[in-house]
Amino acid sequence: MTATEARTAGGPVDPALTASRAMVGVIARSLAGIADTVSLPQFRVLVLLASQGPSRMGDLAHRLGLHQSSFSRTADRMEAAGLITRRPSPGSRREVLIEATDEGLKHVDDVTEARRRDIAAIMERLTAAEQAQVAAGFELFARAAGEPSVADGLLLGL
């Protein structure tokens, strides 16, 4: 099915698009508290570091779809802001490891908690049966998208 057909056909795509707009609202509200201090690309770096732990600079740049020199400038700003630290890799002095600071990780925790509260408030507007339907739908969608479950994330320390 082409994008045009999907737009006009309705089906499962339209409700997902509508839900995605609602989720963008949740995301925007959750980021409002850090918008003056952390950019969205910087927050993406912090989320990766929170989920993966210290990472090689080149690996982070690749995961973010950036050239390493572009990412190096982002890392400079993040380090100056106290969000990350850089250190030589123990495996190779040519490689640099990036690690989130406690302050950087606190931003991730704060944003995640804001999202959790917002989503909980939205879900409370639904009946128990509707909550179960939404939860099942989100689980299926996340699995199809390749996202780890919350339980898997907790095992990884997320």
PDB file of C-alpha atoms in Angstrom:
ATOM      1  CA  MET A   1       0.000   0.000   0.000  1.00  0.00           C
ATOM      2  CA  THR A   2       1.394   3.412  -0.904  1.00  0.00           C
ATOM      3  CA  ALA A   3       1.403   6.356   1.511  1.00  0.00           C
ATOM      4  CA  THR A   4      -1.406   7.984  -0.446  1.00  0.00           C
ATOM      5  CA  GLU A   5      -3.506   4.827  -0.272  1.00  0.00           C
ATOM      6  CA  ALA A   6      -2.855   4.572   3.449  1.00  0.00           C
ATOM      7  CA  ARG A   7      -4.004   8.174   3.958  1.00  0.00           C
ATOM      8  CA  THR A   8      -7.249   7.641   2.118  1.00  0.00           C
ATOM      9  CA  ALA A   9      -7.942   4.037   3.102  1.00  0.00           C
ATOM     10  CA  GLY A  10      -8.390   4.606   6.823  1.00  0.00           C
ATOM     11  CA  GLY A  11      -7.849   1.255   8.449  1.00  0.00           C
ATOM     12  CA  PRO A  12      -5.375   0.837  11.289  1.00  0.00           C
ATOM     13  CA  VAL A  13      -3.055   3.655  10.184  1.00  0.00           C
ATOM     14  CA  ASP A  14      -5.428   6.541  10.939  1.00  0.00           C
ATOM     15  CA  PRO A  15      -6.004   5.651  14.612  1.00  0.00           C
ATOM     16  CA  ALA A  16      -2.240   5.128  15.012  1.00  0.00           C
ATOM     17  CA  LEU A  17      -1.574   8.558  13.496  1.00  0.00           C
ATOM     18  CA  THR A  18      -4.116  10.150  15.825  1.00  0.00           C
ATOM     19  CA  ALA A  19      -2.580   8.376  18.821  1.00  0.00           C
ATOM     20  CA  SER A  20       0.890   9.447  17.706  1.00  0.00           C
ATOM     21  CA  ARG A  21      -0.235  13.088  17.760  1.00  0.00           C
ATOM     22  CA  ALA A  22      -1.500  12.586  21.308  1.00  0.00           C
ATOM     23  CA  MET A  23       1.814  10.999  22.290  1.00  0.00           C
ATOM     24  CA  VAL A  24       3.738  13.903  20.731  1.00  0.00           C
ATOM     25  CA  GLY A  25       1.762  16.146  23.092  1.00  0.00           C
ATOM     26  CA  VAL A  26       2.776  13.968  26.052  1.00  0.00           C
ATOM     27  CA  ILE A  27       6.398  14.076  24.898  1.00  0.00           C
ATOM     28  CA  ALA A  28       6.370  17.852  24.405  1.00  0.00           C
ATOM     29  CA  ARG A  29       4.902  18.421  27.871  1.00  0.00           C
ATOM     30  CA  SER A  30       7.462  16.091  29.451  1.00  0.00           C
ATOM     31  CA  LEU A  31      10.356  17.936  27.805  1.00  0.00           C
ATOM     32  CA  ALA A  32       9.080  21.414  28.716  1.00  0.00           C
ATOM     33  CA  GLY A  33      10.946  21.390  32.035  1.00  0.00           C
ATOM     34  CA  ILE A  34      14.352  20.888  30.409  1.00  0.00           C
ATOM     35  CA  ALA A  35      13.836  22.702  27.099  1.00  0.00           C
ATOM     36  CA  ASP A  36      15.924  25.685  28.234  1.00  0.00           C
ATOM     37  CA  THR A  37      18.914  23.556  29.214  1.00  0.00           C
ATOM     38  CA  VAL A  38      18.865  20.413  27.039  1.00  0.00           C
ATOM     39  CA  SER A  39      18.108  20.276  23.315  1.00  0.00           C
ATOM     40  CA  LEU A  40      16.150  17.394  21.817  1.00  0.00           C
ATOM     41  CA  PRO A  41      19.281  15.911  20.135  1.00  0.00           C
ATOM     42  CA  GLN A  42      21.118  16.147  23.458  1.00  0.00           C
ATOM     43  CA  PHE A  43      18.228  14.450  25.225  1.00  0.00           C
ATOM     44  CA  ARG A  44      18.373  11.629  22.664  1.00  0.00           C
ATOM     45  CA  VAL A  45      22.051  11.158  23.563  1.00  0.00           C
ATOM     46  CA  LEU A  46      21.201  11.038  27.259  1.00  0.00           C
ATOM     47  CA  VAL A  47      18.465   8.451  26.663  1.00  0.00           C
ATOM     48  CA  LEU A  48      20.897   6.248  24.723  1.00  0.00           C
ATOM     49  CA  LEU A  49      23.494   6.560  27.475  1.00  0.00           C
ATOM     50  CA  ALA A  50      20.895   5.849  30.166  1.00  0.00           C
ATOM     51  CA  SER A  51      19.820   2.683  28.366  1.00  0.00           C
ATOM     52  CA  GLN A  52      23.234   1.452  27.188  1.00  0.00           C
ATOM     53  CA  GLY A  53      25.686   2.875  29.696  1.00  0.00           C
ATOM     54  CA  PRO A  54      29.010   4.359  28.606  1.00  0.00           C
ATOM     55  CA  SER A  55      29.365   4.194  24.826  1.00  0.00           C
ATOM     56  CA  ARG A  56      32.058   4.880  22.257  1.00  0.00           C
ATOM     57  CA  MET A  57      31.693   8.268  20.637  1.00  0.00           C
ATOM     58  CA  GLY A  58      31.641   6.746  17.152  1.00  0.00           C
ATOM     59  CA  ASP A  59      28.903   4.297  18.113  1.00  0.00           C
ATOM     60  CA  LEU A  60      26.727   7.093  19.505  1.00  0.00           C
ATOM     61  CA  ALA A  61      27.237   9.202  16.389  1.00  0.00           C
ATOM     62  CA  HIS A  62      26.270   6.241  14.216  1.00  0.00           C
ATOM     63  CA  ARG A  63      23.125   5.458  16.270  1.00  0.00           C
ATOM     64  CA  LEU A  64      22.079   9.097  15.970  1.00  0.00           C
ATOM     65  CA  GLY A  65      22.774   9.184  12.218  1.00  0.00           C
ATOM     66  CA  LEU A  66      25.447  11.868  12.609  1.00  0.00           C
ATOM     67  CA  HIS A  67      28.978  12.260  11.340  1.00  0.00           C
ATOM     68  CA  GLN A  68      31.434  11.877  14.205  1.00  0.00           C
ATOM     69  CA  SER A  69      32.742  15.447  13.808  1.00  0.00           C
ATOM     70  CA  SER A  70      29.187  16.824  14.079  1.00  0.00           C
ATOM     71  CA  PHE A  71      28.549  14.701  17.128  1.00  0.00           C
ATOM     72  CA  SER A  72      31.841  15.841  18.641  1.00  0.00           C
ATOM     73  CA  ARG A  73      30.526  19.432  18.720  1.00  0.00           C
ATOM     74  CA  THR A  74      27.334  18.218  20.435  1.00  0.00           C
ATOM     75  CA  ALA A  75      29.439  16.301  22.954  1.00  0.00           C
ATOM     76  CA  ASP A  76      31.535  19.453  23.590  1.00  0.00           C
ATOM     77  CA  ARG A  77      28.390  21.407  24.482  1.00  0.00           C
ATOM     78  CA  MET A  78      27.006  18.567  26.610  1.00  0.00           C
ATOM     79  CA  GLU A  79      30.263  18.187  28.494  1.00  0.00           C
ATOM     80  CA  ALA A  80      30.445  21.947  29.126  1.00  0.00           C
ATOM     81  CA  ALA A  81      26.877  21.794  30.482  1.00  0.00           C
ATOM     82  CA  GLY A  82      27.799  18.955  32.864  1.00  0.00           C
ATOM     83  CA  LEU A  83      25.559  16.383  31.129  1.00  0.00           C
ATOM     84  CA  ILE A  84      28.268  13.936  30.019  1.00  0.00           C
ATOM     85  CA  THR A  85      31.888  13.079  30.640  1.00  0.00           C
ATOM     86  CA  ARG A  86      34.421  11.817  28.137  1.00  0.00           C
ATOM     87  CA  ARG A  87      37.305   9.506  28.886  1.00  0.00           C
ATOM     88  CA  PRO A  88      39.694   7.302  26.959  1.00  0.00           C
ATOM     89  CA  SER A  89      38.474   3.776  26.358  1.00  0.00           C
ATOM     90  CA  PRO A  90      40.332   1.194  28.442  1.00  0.00           C
ATOM     91  CA  GLY A  91      40.445  -1.041  25.352  1.00  0.00           C
ATOM     92  CA  SER A  92      41.981   1.518  23.004  1.00  0.00           C
ATOM     93  CA  ARG A  93      43.440   4.925  23.726  1.00  0.00           C
ATOM     94  CA  ARG A  94      42.238   6.081  20.286  1.00  0.00           C
ATOM     95  CA  GLU A  95      38.610   5.564  21.285  1.00  0.00           C
ATOM     96  CA  VAL A  96      36.650   7.920  23.515  1.00  0.00           C
ATOM     97  CA  LEU A  97      33.888   6.741  25.845  1.00  0.00           C
ATOM     98  CA  ILE A  98      30.961   9.002  26.622  1.00  0.00           C
ATOM     99  CA  GLU A  99      29.074   8.598  29.891  1.00  0.00           C
ATOM    100  CA  ALA A 100      26.072  10.461  31.257  1.00  0.00           C
ATOM    101  CA  THR A 101      26.675  12.364  34.478  1.00  0.00           C
ATOM    102  CA  ASP A 102      24.313  12.137  37.431  1.00  0.00           C
ATOM    103  CA  GLU A 103      22.799  15.432  36.254  1.00  0.00           C
ATOM    104  CA  GLY A 104      22.274  14.048  32.743  1.00  0.00           C
ATOM    105  CA  LEU A 105      20.654  10.897  34.100  1.00  0.00           C
ATOM    106  CA  LYS A 106      18.437  12.988  36.373  1.00  0.00           C
ATOM    107  CA  HIS A 107      17.079  14.771  33.291  1.00  0.00           C
ATOM    108  CA  VAL A 108      16.161  11.401  31.764  1.00  0.00           C
ATOM    109  CA  ASP A 109      14.522  10.276  35.020  1.00  0.00           C
ATOM    110  CA  ASP A 110      12.596  13.556  35.389  1.00  0.00           C
ATOM    111  CA  VAL A 111      11.291  13.477  31.816  1.00  0.00           C
ATOM    112  CA  THR A 112      10.351   9.798  32.117  1.00  0.00           C
ATOM    113  CA  GLU A 113       8.476  10.452  35.359  1.00  0.00           C
ATOM    114  CA  ALA A 114       6.635  13.421  33.805  1.00  0.00           C
ATOM    115  CA  ARG A 115       5.582  11.181  30.913  1.00  0.00           C
ATOM    116  CA  ARG A 116       4.495   8.449  33.310  1.00  0.00           C
ATOM    117  CA  ARG A 117       2.273  10.893  35.243  1.00  0.00           C
ATOM    118  CA  ASP A 118       0.765  12.356  32.062  1.00  0.00           C
ATOM    119  CA  ILE A 119       0.038   8.939  30.561  1.00  0.00           C
ATOM    120  CA  ALA A 120      -1.439   7.721  33.867  1.00  0.00           C
ATOM    121  CA  ALA A 121      -3.770  10.740  33.945  1.00  0.00           C
ATOM    122  CA  ILE A 122      -4.894  10.021  30.387  1.00  0.00           C
ATOM    123  CA  MET A 123      -5.414   6.320  31.087  1.00  0.00           C
ATOM    124  CA  GLU A 124      -7.498   7.137  34.194  1.00  0.00           C
ATOM    125  CA  ARG A 125     -10.118   8.666  31.875  1.00  0.00           C
ATOM    126  CA  LEU A 126     -10.760   5.175  30.482  1.00  0.00           C
ATOM    127  CA  THR A 127     -12.626   2.240  31.939  1.00  0.00           C
ATOM    128  CA  ALA A 128     -10.609  -0.750  33.129  1.00  0.00           C
ATOM    129  CA  ALA A 129     -11.564  -2.666  29.975  1.00  0.00           C
ATOM    130  CA  GLU A 130     -10.497   0.254  27.750  1.00  0.00           C
ATOM    131  CA  GLN A 131      -7.223   0.568  29.654  1.00  0.00           C
ATOM    132  CA  ALA A 132      -6.525  -3.101  28.977  1.00  0.00           C
ATOM    133  CA  GLN A 133      -7.285  -2.621  25.264  1.00  0.00           C
ATOM    134  CA  VAL A 134      -4.999   0.400  25.002  1.00  0.00           C
ATOM    135  CA  ALA A 135      -2.215  -1.337  26.921  1.00  0.00           C
ATOM    136  CA  ALA A 136      -2.451  -4.414  24.684  1.00  0.00           C
ATOM    137  CA  GLY A 137      -2.435  -2.254  21.561  1.00  0.00           C
ATOM    138  CA  PHE A 138       0.599  -0.293  22.724  1.00  0.00           C
ATOM    139  CA  GLU A 139       2.437  -3.504  23.610  1.00  0.00           C
ATOM    140  CA  LEU A 140       1.789  -4.928  20.151  1.00  0.00           C
ATOM    141  CA  PHE A 141       2.775  -1.687  18.438  1.00  0.00           C
ATOM    142  CA  ALA A 142       5.987  -1.345  20.468  1.00  0.00           C
ATOM    143  CA  ARG A 143       6.925  -4.955  19.759  1.00  0.00           C
ATOM    144  CA  ALA A 144       6.347  -4.471  16.021  1.00  0.00           C
ATOM    145  CA  ALA A 145       8.521  -1.339  16.198  1.00  0.00           C
ATOM    146  CA  GLY A 146      11.303  -3.256  17.953  1.00  0.00           C
ATOM    147  CA  GLU A 147      11.078  -1.475  21.307  1.00  0.00           C
ATOM    148  CA  PRO A 148      11.986  -3.419  24.462  1.00  0.00           C
ATOM    149  CA  SER A 149       9.213  -3.888  26.993  1.00  0.00           C
ATOM    150  CA  VAL A 150       9.246  -2.018  30.300  1.00  0.00           C
ATOM    151  CA  ALA A 151      10.037  -5.310  32.065  1.00  0.00           C
ATOM    152  CA  ASP A 152      12.999  -5.904  29.728  1.00  0.00           C
ATOM    153  CA  GLY A 153      14.080  -2.316  30.256  1.00  0.00           C
ATOM    154  CA  LEU A 154      14.003  -2.753  34.027  1.00  0.00           C
ATOM    155  CA  LEU A 155      16.235  -5.804  33.675  1.00  0.00           C
ATOM    156  CA  LEU A 156      18.652  -3.598  31.725  1.00  0.00           C
ATOM    157  CA  GLY A 157      18.470  -0.910  34.396  1.00  0.00           C
ATOM    158  CA  LEU A 158      16.236   1.490  32.418  1.00  0.00           C
TER     159      LEU A 158
END
